[in-house]
Every structure is written in C-alpha cells, then in structure tokens.
Amino acid sequence: MAGKDTTPLEEFRRITAATMRAVSRRDVNVTFVPDGGQLMGNEARITVPARDLPVDDVARARGESDSMALKMRYHDRRMHLRRMPAGEAARAVFDVVEQVRVESIGARRMPGVASNLDAVWAERCEQRGYRRVRSKDDAPVADVVGLLVRERLLGAAPPESAREMVNLWRDDVEQAAGKDLDKLAETIGNQEQFARALRRLIKDLHLGDESADLD
C-alpha cells in the first residue's frame, strides 16, 4: 500500500516492479534508469518515465517490463544456445524470433500485455528509422523476419513506420519459408520444436550454415 507521501512516479515504479515479478515468477531486481530495456540474469533495467508520466513513456516502460518478464518465464537459455545456428545474420534472426515467441505467448494470454508490447515495437521501429527504408538491402533482415513471425503468431500487423520495409521482403520470405512460418505458429508453446522450425526457416532463407544438422 502506498504511503500518503508517495509520488505518482514512485507508485508507478512499485506497481511495475511487482507486476514484473508476478509475470516472470522470479524474484527479479528491477531498477529504473534513463536508458533501460536491458535484462541481465535476474537484473532488469527499465526506462524510467518522465515525472508527469506521459502516456507514451508509461506504455514503453510497461512493454519493456513485460517483454523481459516473459523471457524470464518462457525462455530456456541453455536450449537456445544449443540450437543457435552459425553465422551473424542467422544468429540475429534466431534471437529476435525467439523473443517474439515468448512475447506472443504472453500477448495471447493477457490483452494488456499485448497492448504494452505493441507500444514497444512501435517505439523501436520509429527510433531505428525504419520509416525511411526504401530498399531491401537497407532493411535489417532479423527485424523484418521478427515482424513477419509476430504477424503470423498474433495477427498483429507491423507498426505503421515499418510496414513498407516489411512489405519489401514479404513475398520473398513467404514464398521461400511460408510452411516454416506455419510450423512456428504450431509449435509456439514448445521452445525446442520451435527452434527446429526456426532453423529450417533460416535455412530456407539462405542464412547461416545451411549444412548444419536441424534435428
């Protein structure tokens, strides 16, 4: 229970930290910093909102918290490393899409979480300048694939600022790996099966070590 001298920002921090612990089912140490969005073990650093709690700041902080909490709850780091493909581009896709998987599990179960995560993706795409991307060569493949997988798992269109960028790649990805996208949707609740399907998608997109054992 908040004391009578507690400020709205302090109360927001308290509630956000408590919610993160509840969602993650971990005794996570939560700190609020100007440039957050980082998870290191049981240490979560969340971007602190301005004192007057602007709506966009609050949504971003909640989205960061939910994203990290869901990773702590549903992600097995050892399994992830064991299934990690070779090659920088392949590894980037593997990391982004696994994060999409854990976020999608939470978004399917909790509508409020889905809204918070939408805000984080919108902010990320805007900050990274995806609105200005006009050619496939300038588009980061990992985020393009991540947004397409997110769309397949949640039915959530890419943020407005990234739609043109994603559409540059959409036909190529769906033609080369449409069945793989379907398999990801079928295996969302099983990280190992999902990882195998994701490795096949990476292979079909000609990323990474295509000769690697996928079983």
PDB file of C-alpha atoms in Angstrom:
ATOM      1  CA  MET A   1       0.000   0.000   0.000  1.00  0.00           C
ATOM      2  CA  ALA A   2       1.435   3.384  -0.987  1.00  0.00           C
ATOM      3  CA  GLY A   3       2.069   5.972   1.701  1.00  0.00           C
ATOM      4  CA  LYS A   4       0.406   9.361   1.549  1.00  0.00           C
ATOM      5  CA  ASP A   5       3.718  10.994   0.565  1.00  0.00           C
ATOM      6  CA  THR A   6       4.396   8.595  -2.322  1.00  0.00           C
ATOM      7  CA  THR A   7       4.601  10.352  -5.686  1.00  0.00           C
ATOM      8  CA  PRO A   8       2.802   9.001  -8.788  1.00  0.00           C
ATOM      9  CA  LEU A   9       6.166   8.076 -10.325  1.00  0.00           C
ATOM     10  CA  GLU A  10       7.219   6.139  -7.225  1.00  0.00           C
ATOM     11  CA  GLU A  11       3.891   4.323  -7.196  1.00  0.00           C
ATOM     12  CA  PHE A  12       4.306   3.504 -10.901  1.00  0.00           C
ATOM     13  CA  ARG A  13       7.746   2.046 -10.222  1.00  0.00           C
ATOM     14  CA  ARG A  14       6.410  -0.046  -7.354  1.00  0.00           C
ATOM     15  CA  ILE A  15       3.487  -1.447  -9.347  1.00  0.00           C
ATOM     16  CA  THR A  16       5.611  -2.105 -12.450  1.00  0.00           C
ATOM     17  CA  ALA A  17       8.246  -3.991 -10.447  1.00  0.00           C
ATOM     18  CA  ALA A  18       5.577  -6.041  -8.643  1.00  0.00           C
ATOM     19  CA  THR A  19       3.865  -6.878 -11.931  1.00  0.00           C
ATOM     20  CA  MET A  20       7.161  -7.933 -13.462  1.00  0.00           C
ATOM     21  CA  ARG A  21       7.820 -10.302 -10.576  1.00  0.00           C
ATOM     22  CA  ALA A  22       4.315 -11.745 -10.877  1.00  0.00           C
ATOM     23  CA  VAL A  23       4.539 -12.297 -14.649  1.00  0.00           C
ATOM     24  CA  SER A  24       8.081 -13.685 -14.587  1.00  0.00           C
ATOM     25  CA  ARG A  25       7.508 -15.757 -11.442  1.00  0.00           C
ATOM     26  CA  ARG A  26      11.018 -14.688 -10.408  1.00  0.00           C
ATOM     27  CA  ASP A  27      12.428 -12.575  -7.609  1.00  0.00           C
ATOM     28  CA  VAL A  28      13.821 -10.129 -10.150  1.00  0.00           C
ATOM     29  CA  ASN A  29      15.695  -6.989  -9.107  1.00  0.00           C
ATOM     30  CA  VAL A  30      14.124  -4.079 -11.005  1.00  0.00           C
ATOM     31  CA  THR A  31      15.830  -0.709 -11.454  1.00  0.00           C
ATOM     32  CA  PHE A  32      14.645   2.314 -13.433  1.00  0.00           C
ATOM     33  CA  VAL A  33      17.255   4.162 -15.486  1.00  0.00           C
ATOM     34  CA  PRO A  34      17.212   6.781 -18.285  1.00  0.00           C
ATOM     35  CA  ASP A  35      18.263   4.270 -20.940  1.00  0.00           C
ATOM     36  CA  GLY A  36      16.775   0.921 -19.961  1.00  0.00           C
ATOM     37  CA  GLY A  37      15.401  -2.090 -21.759  1.00  0.00           C
ATOM     38  CA  GLN A  38      18.138  -4.453 -20.574  1.00  0.00           C
ATOM     39  CA  LEU A  39      17.916  -7.831 -18.853  1.00  0.00           C
ATOM     40  CA  MET A  40      20.979  -9.437 -17.290  1.00  0.00           C
ATOM     41  CA  GLY A  41      20.187 -12.577 -15.334  1.00  0.00           C
ATOM     42  CA  ASN A  42      17.782 -11.517 -12.585  1.00  0.00           C
ATOM     43  CA  GLU A  43      18.633  -7.826 -13.043  1.00  0.00           C
ATOM     44  CA  ALA A  44      16.103  -5.833 -15.104  1.00  0.00           C
ATOM     45  CA  ARG A  45      16.785  -2.231 -16.133  1.00  0.00           C
ATOM     46  CA  ILE A  46      13.645  -0.404 -17.290  1.00  0.00           C
ATOM     47  CA  THR A  47      13.486   3.025 -18.907  1.00  0.00           C
ATOM     48  CA  VAL A  48      12.158   5.472 -16.327  1.00  0.00           C
ATOM     49  CA  PRO A  49       9.208   7.645 -17.450  1.00  0.00           C
ATOM     50  CA  ALA A  50       9.204  11.397 -17.001  1.00  0.00           C
ATOM     51  CA  ARG A  51       7.822  12.590 -13.663  1.00  0.00           C
ATOM     52  CA  ASP A  52       4.465  13.565 -15.138  1.00  0.00           C
ATOM     53  CA  LEU A  53       4.071  10.027 -16.547  1.00  0.00           C
ATOM     54  CA  PRO A  54       3.384  10.738 -20.237  1.00  0.00           C
ATOM     55  CA  VAL A  55       1.248   8.041 -21.842  1.00  0.00           C
ATOM     56  CA  ASP A  56       3.955   7.014 -24.329  1.00  0.00           C
ATOM     57  CA  ASP A  57       6.622   6.767 -21.606  1.00  0.00           C
ATOM     58  CA  VAL A  58       4.367   4.634 -19.431  1.00  0.00           C
ATOM     59  CA  ALA A  59       3.488   2.279 -22.303  1.00  0.00           C
ATOM     60  CA  ARG A  60       7.163   1.868 -23.212  1.00  0.00           C
ATOM     61  CA  ALA A  61       8.184   1.103 -19.632  1.00  0.00           C
ATOM     62  CA  ARG A  62       5.373  -1.402 -19.195  1.00  0.00           C
ATOM     63  CA  GLY A  63       6.216  -3.007 -22.522  1.00  0.00           C
ATOM     64  CA  GLU A  64       9.890  -3.330 -21.621  1.00  0.00           C
ATOM     65  CA  SER A  65       8.918  -4.876 -18.299  1.00  0.00           C
ATOM     66  CA  ASP A  66       6.512  -7.348 -19.900  1.00  0.00           C
ATOM     67  CA  SER A  67       8.996  -8.310 -22.617  1.00  0.00           C
ATOM     68  CA  MET A  68      11.713  -9.095 -20.080  1.00  0.00           C
ATOM     69  CA  ALA A  69       9.341 -10.854 -17.690  1.00  0.00           C
ATOM     70  CA  LEU A  70       8.054 -13.142 -20.436  1.00  0.00           C
ATOM     71  CA  LYS A  71      11.589 -14.024 -21.476  1.00  0.00           C
ATOM     72  CA  MET A  72      12.426 -14.969 -17.893  1.00  0.00           C
ATOM     73  CA  ARG A  73       9.308 -17.113 -17.656  1.00  0.00           C
ATOM     74  CA  TYR A  74       9.241 -18.926 -21.003  1.00  0.00           C
ATOM     75  CA  HIS A  75      12.821 -18.903 -22.361  1.00  0.00           C
ATOM     76  CA  ASP A  76      15.401 -21.637 -21.720  1.00  0.00           C
ATOM     77  CA  ARG A  77      18.796 -20.042 -22.350  1.00  0.00           C
ATOM     78  CA  ARG A  78      20.730 -23.321 -22.474  1.00  0.00           C
ATOM     79  CA  MET A  79      18.411 -24.776 -25.076  1.00  0.00           C
ATOM     80  CA  HIS A  80      18.603 -21.563 -27.073  1.00  0.00           C
ATOM     81  CA  LEU A  81      22.391 -21.657 -27.155  1.00  0.00           C
ATOM     82  CA  ARG A  82      22.387 -25.347 -28.039  1.00  0.00           C
ATOM     83  CA  ARG A  83      20.173 -24.720 -31.092  1.00  0.00           C
ATOM     84  CA  MET A  84      21.875 -21.478 -32.144  1.00  0.00           C
ATOM     85  CA  PRO A  85      22.826 -21.523 -35.864  1.00  0.00           C
ATOM     86  CA  ALA A  86      26.130 -20.382 -37.323  1.00  0.00           C
ATOM     87  CA  GLY A  87      26.531 -17.008 -38.994  1.00  0.00           C
ATOM     88  CA  GLU A  88      25.872 -13.480 -37.769  1.00  0.00           C
ATOM     89  CA  ALA A  89      22.659 -12.920 -39.748  1.00  0.00           C
ATOM     90  CA  ALA A  90      21.266 -16.325 -38.782  1.00  0.00           C
ATOM     91  CA  ARG A  91      22.017 -15.734 -35.105  1.00  0.00           C
ATOM     92  CA  ALA A  92      20.345 -12.341 -35.194  1.00  0.00           C
ATOM     93  CA  VAL A  93      17.183 -13.862 -36.703  1.00  0.00           C
ATOM     94  CA  PHE A  94      17.272 -16.706 -34.176  1.00  0.00           C
ATOM     95  CA  ASP A  95      17.481 -14.275 -31.237  1.00  0.00           C
ATOM     96  CA  VAL A  96      14.778 -11.889 -32.463  1.00  0.00           C
ATOM     97  CA  VAL A  97      12.270 -14.607 -33.358  1.00  0.00           C
ATOM     98  CA  GLU A  98      12.724 -16.434 -30.050  1.00  0.00           C
ATOM     99  CA  GLN A  99      11.931 -13.168 -28.276  1.00  0.00           C
ATOM    100  CA  VAL A 100       8.852 -12.844 -30.475  1.00  0.00           C
ATOM    101  CA  ARG A 101       7.843 -16.360 -29.385  1.00  0.00           C
ATOM    102  CA  VAL A 102       7.913 -15.636 -25.649  1.00  0.00           C
ATOM    103  CA  GLU A 103       6.205 -12.277 -26.115  1.00  0.00           C
ATOM    104  CA  SER A 104       3.484 -13.890 -28.220  1.00  0.00           C
ATOM    105  CA  ILE A 105       2.715 -16.452 -25.523  1.00  0.00           C
ATOM    106  CA  GLY A 106       2.106 -13.644 -23.053  1.00  0.00           C
ATOM    107  CA  ALA A 107       0.205 -11.474 -25.524  1.00  0.00           C
ATOM    108  CA  ARG A 108      -2.166 -14.333 -26.346  1.00  0.00           C
ATOM    109  CA  ARG A 109      -2.986 -14.848 -22.688  1.00  0.00           C
ATOM    110  CA  MET A 110      -3.056 -11.249 -21.452  1.00  0.00           C
ATOM    111  CA  PRO A 111      -4.606  -8.486 -23.607  1.00  0.00           C
ATOM    112  CA  GLY A 112      -2.988  -5.758 -21.520  1.00  0.00           C
ATOM    113  CA  VAL A 113       0.425  -7.263 -22.181  1.00  0.00           C
ATOM    114  CA  ALA A 114      -0.318  -7.333 -25.912  1.00  0.00           C
ATOM    115  CA  SER A 115      -1.033  -3.604 -25.902  1.00  0.00           C
ATOM    116  CA  ASN A 116       2.163  -2.833 -23.976  1.00  0.00           C
ATOM    117  CA  LEU A 117       4.270  -4.894 -26.370  1.00  0.00           C
ATOM    118  CA  ASP A 118       2.669  -3.168 -29.366  1.00  0.00           C
ATOM    119  CA  ALA A 119       3.905   0.123 -27.937  1.00  0.00           C
ATOM    120  CA  VAL A 120       7.456  -1.182 -27.534  1.00  0.00           C
ATOM    121  CA  TRP A 121       7.619  -2.465 -31.109  1.00  0.00           C
ATOM    122  CA  ALA A 122       6.216   0.807 -32.451  1.00  0.00           C
ATOM    123  CA  GLU A 123       8.771   2.829 -30.490  1.00  0.00           C
ATOM    124  CA  ARG A 124      11.635   0.570 -31.565  1.00  0.00           C
ATOM    125  CA  CYS A 125      10.755   0.766 -35.261  1.00  0.00           C
ATOM    126  CA  GLU A 126      10.387   4.540 -35.094  1.00  0.00           C
ATOM    127  CA  GLN A 127      13.692   5.021 -33.272  1.00  0.00           C
ATOM    128  CA  ARG A 128      15.571   2.781 -35.705  1.00  0.00           C
ATOM    129  CA  GLY A 129      14.362   4.809 -38.655  1.00  0.00           C
ATOM    130  CA  TYR A 130      12.503   2.029 -40.447  1.00  0.00           C
ATOM    131  CA  ARG A 131      10.113   4.595 -41.897  1.00  0.00           C
ATOM    132  CA  ARG A 132      12.963   5.740 -44.159  1.00  0.00           C
ATOM    133  CA  VAL A 133      13.886   2.299 -45.526  1.00  0.00           C
ATOM    134  CA  ARG A 134      13.169   2.098 -49.244  1.00  0.00           C
ATOM    135  CA  SER A 135      15.271  -0.848 -50.435  1.00  0.00           C
ATOM    136  CA  LYS A 136      15.658  -4.457 -49.351  1.00  0.00           C
ATOM    137  CA  ASP A 137      19.397  -4.016 -48.902  1.00  0.00           C
ATOM    138  CA  ASP A 138      18.812  -1.374 -46.217  1.00  0.00           C
ATOM    139  CA  ALA A 139      16.322  -3.457 -44.248  1.00  0.00           C
ATOM    140  CA  PRO A 140      17.614  -5.420 -41.221  1.00  0.00           C
ATOM    141  CA  VAL A 141      16.620  -8.997 -42.010  1.00  0.00           C
ATOM    142  CA  ALA A 142      16.298 -10.041 -38.361  1.00  0.00           C
ATOM    143  CA  ASP A 143      13.671  -7.424 -37.544  1.00  0.00           C
ATOM    144  CA  VAL A 144      11.851  -7.991 -40.844  1.00  0.00           C
ATOM    145  CA  VAL A 145      11.557 -11.714 -40.122  1.00  0.00           C
ATOM    146  CA  GLY A 146      10.671 -10.998 -36.498  1.00  0.00           C
ATOM    147  CA  LEU A 147       7.815  -8.720 -37.523  1.00  0.00           C
ATOM    148  CA  LEU A 148       6.535 -11.249 -40.064  1.00  0.00           C
ATOM    149  CA  VAL A 149       6.633 -14.024 -37.465  1.00  0.00           C
ATOM    150  CA  ARG A 150       4.899 -11.768 -34.951  1.00  0.00           C
ATOM    151  CA  GLU A 151       2.196 -11.098 -37.511  1.00  0.00           C
ATOM    152  CA  ARG A 152       1.760 -14.834 -38.079  1.00  0.00           C
ATOM    153  CA  LEU A 153       1.650 -15.683 -34.359  1.00  0.00           C
ATOM    154  CA  LEU A 154      -0.553 -12.811 -33.181  1.00  0.00           C
ATOM    155  CA  GLY A 155      -2.270 -11.445 -36.267  1.00  0.00           C
ATOM    156  CA  ALA A 156      -0.615  -8.127 -35.398  1.00  0.00           C
ATOM    157  CA  ALA A 157       0.357  -6.010 -38.405  1.00  0.00           C
ATOM    158  CA  PRO A 158       3.827  -4.421 -38.272  1.00  0.00           C
ATOM    159  CA  PRO A 159       3.929  -0.913 -36.797  1.00  0.00           C
ATOM    160  CA  GLU A 160       2.971   1.732 -39.329  1.00  0.00           C
ATOM    161  CA  SER A 161       6.543   3.025 -39.516  1.00  0.00           C
ATOM    162  CA  ALA A 162       7.852  -0.411 -40.554  1.00  0.00           C
ATOM    163  CA  ARG A 163       5.118  -1.647 -42.896  1.00  0.00           C
ATOM    164  CA  GLU A 164       6.718  -0.501 -46.129  1.00  0.00           C
ATOM    165  CA  MET A 165      10.042  -2.020 -45.071  1.00  0.00           C
ATOM    166  CA  VAL A 166       8.429  -5.354 -44.178  1.00  0.00           C
ATOM    167  CA  ASN A 167       6.465  -5.416 -47.429  1.00  0.00           C
ATOM    168  CA  LEU A 168       9.727  -5.155 -49.391  1.00  0.00           C
ATOM    169  CA  TRP A 169      10.575  -8.625 -48.081  1.00  0.00           C
ATOM    170  CA  ARG A 170       7.151 -10.132 -47.503  1.00  0.00           C
ATOM    171  CA  ASP A 171       6.723 -12.036 -50.789  1.00  0.00           C
ATOM    172  CA  ASP A 172      10.277 -13.399 -50.760  1.00  0.00           C
ATOM    173  CA  VAL A 173      10.011 -14.666 -47.173  1.00  0.00           C
ATOM    174  CA  GLU A 174       6.556 -16.177 -47.608  1.00  0.00           C
ATOM    175  CA  GLN A 175       7.477 -17.894 -50.892  1.00  0.00           C
ATOM    176  CA  ALA A 176      10.717 -19.316 -49.502  1.00  0.00           C
ATOM    177  CA  ALA A 177       9.545 -20.155 -45.991  1.00  0.00           C
ATOM    178  CA  GLY A 178       5.751 -19.994 -45.799  1.00  0.00           C
ATOM    179  CA  LYS A 179       5.477 -23.546 -44.452  1.00  0.00           C
ATOM    180  CA  ASP A 180       8.111 -22.744 -41.861  1.00  0.00           C
ATOM    181  CA  LEU A 181       6.067 -19.766 -40.675  1.00  0.00           C
ATOM    182  CA  ASP A 182       3.063 -22.056 -40.276  1.00  0.00           C
ATOM    183  CA  LYS A 183       5.178 -24.514 -38.271  1.00  0.00           C
ATOM    184  CA  LEU A 184       6.333 -21.753 -35.939  1.00  0.00           C
ATOM    185  CA  ALA A 185       2.704 -20.958 -35.167  1.00  0.00           C
ATOM    186  CA  GLU A 186       2.025 -24.638 -34.430  1.00  0.00           C
ATOM    187  CA  THR A 187       4.994 -25.018 -32.049  1.00  0.00           C
ATOM    188  CA  ILE A 188       4.906 -21.713 -30.162  1.00  0.00           C
ATOM    189  CA  GLY A 189       4.490 -23.448 -26.801  1.00  0.00           C
ATOM    190  CA  ASN A 190       7.479 -25.799 -27.226  1.00  0.00           C
ATOM    191  CA  GLN A 191      10.800 -23.973 -27.424  1.00  0.00           C
ATOM    192  CA  GLU A 192      12.778 -26.908 -28.805  1.00  0.00           C
ATOM    193  CA  GLN A 193      10.309 -27.713 -31.589  1.00  0.00           C
ATOM    194  CA  PHE A 194      10.001 -24.004 -32.338  1.00  0.00           C
ATOM    195  CA  ALA A 195      13.795 -23.720 -32.578  1.00  0.00           C
ATOM    196  CA  ARG A 196      13.938 -26.592 -35.068  1.00  0.00           C
ATOM    197  CA  ALA A 197      11.267 -24.945 -37.220  1.00  0.00           C
ATOM    198  CA  LEU A 198      13.111 -21.643 -36.960  1.00  0.00           C
ATOM    199  CA  ARG A 199      16.367 -23.290 -38.074  1.00  0.00           C
ATOM    200  CA  ARG A 200      14.553 -24.615 -41.150  1.00  0.00           C
ATOM    201  CA  LEU A 201      13.213 -21.129 -41.861  1.00  0.00           C
ATOM    202  CA  ILE A 202      16.736 -19.713 -41.595  1.00  0.00           C
ATOM    203  CA  LYS A 203      17.996 -22.402 -43.958  1.00  0.00           C
ATOM    204  CA  ASP A 204      15.218 -21.735 -46.477  1.00  0.00           C
ATOM    205  CA  LEU A 205      16.109 -18.041 -46.442  1.00  0.00           C
ATOM    206  CA  HIS A 206      19.742 -18.968 -47.207  1.00  0.00           C
ATOM    207  CA  LEU A 207      21.131 -17.564 -43.989  1.00  0.00           C
ATOM    208  CA  GLY A 208      23.799 -19.126 -41.802  1.00  0.00           C
ATOM    209  CA  ASP A 209      25.233 -22.611 -42.074  1.00  0.00           C
ATOM    210  CA  GLU A 210      22.840 -24.444 -44.372  1.00  0.00           C
ATOM    211  CA  SER A 211      24.672 -27.741 -43.890  1.00  0.00           C
ATOM    212  CA  ALA A 212      24.011 -27.767 -40.130  1.00  0.00           C
ATOM    213  CA  ASP A 213      22.060 -30.651 -38.601  1.00  0.00           C
ATOM    214  CA  LEU A 214      18.493 -29.491 -37.974  1.00  0.00           C
ATOM    215  CA  ASP A 215      17.370 -32.485 -35.893  1.00  0.00           C
TER     216      ASP A 215
END
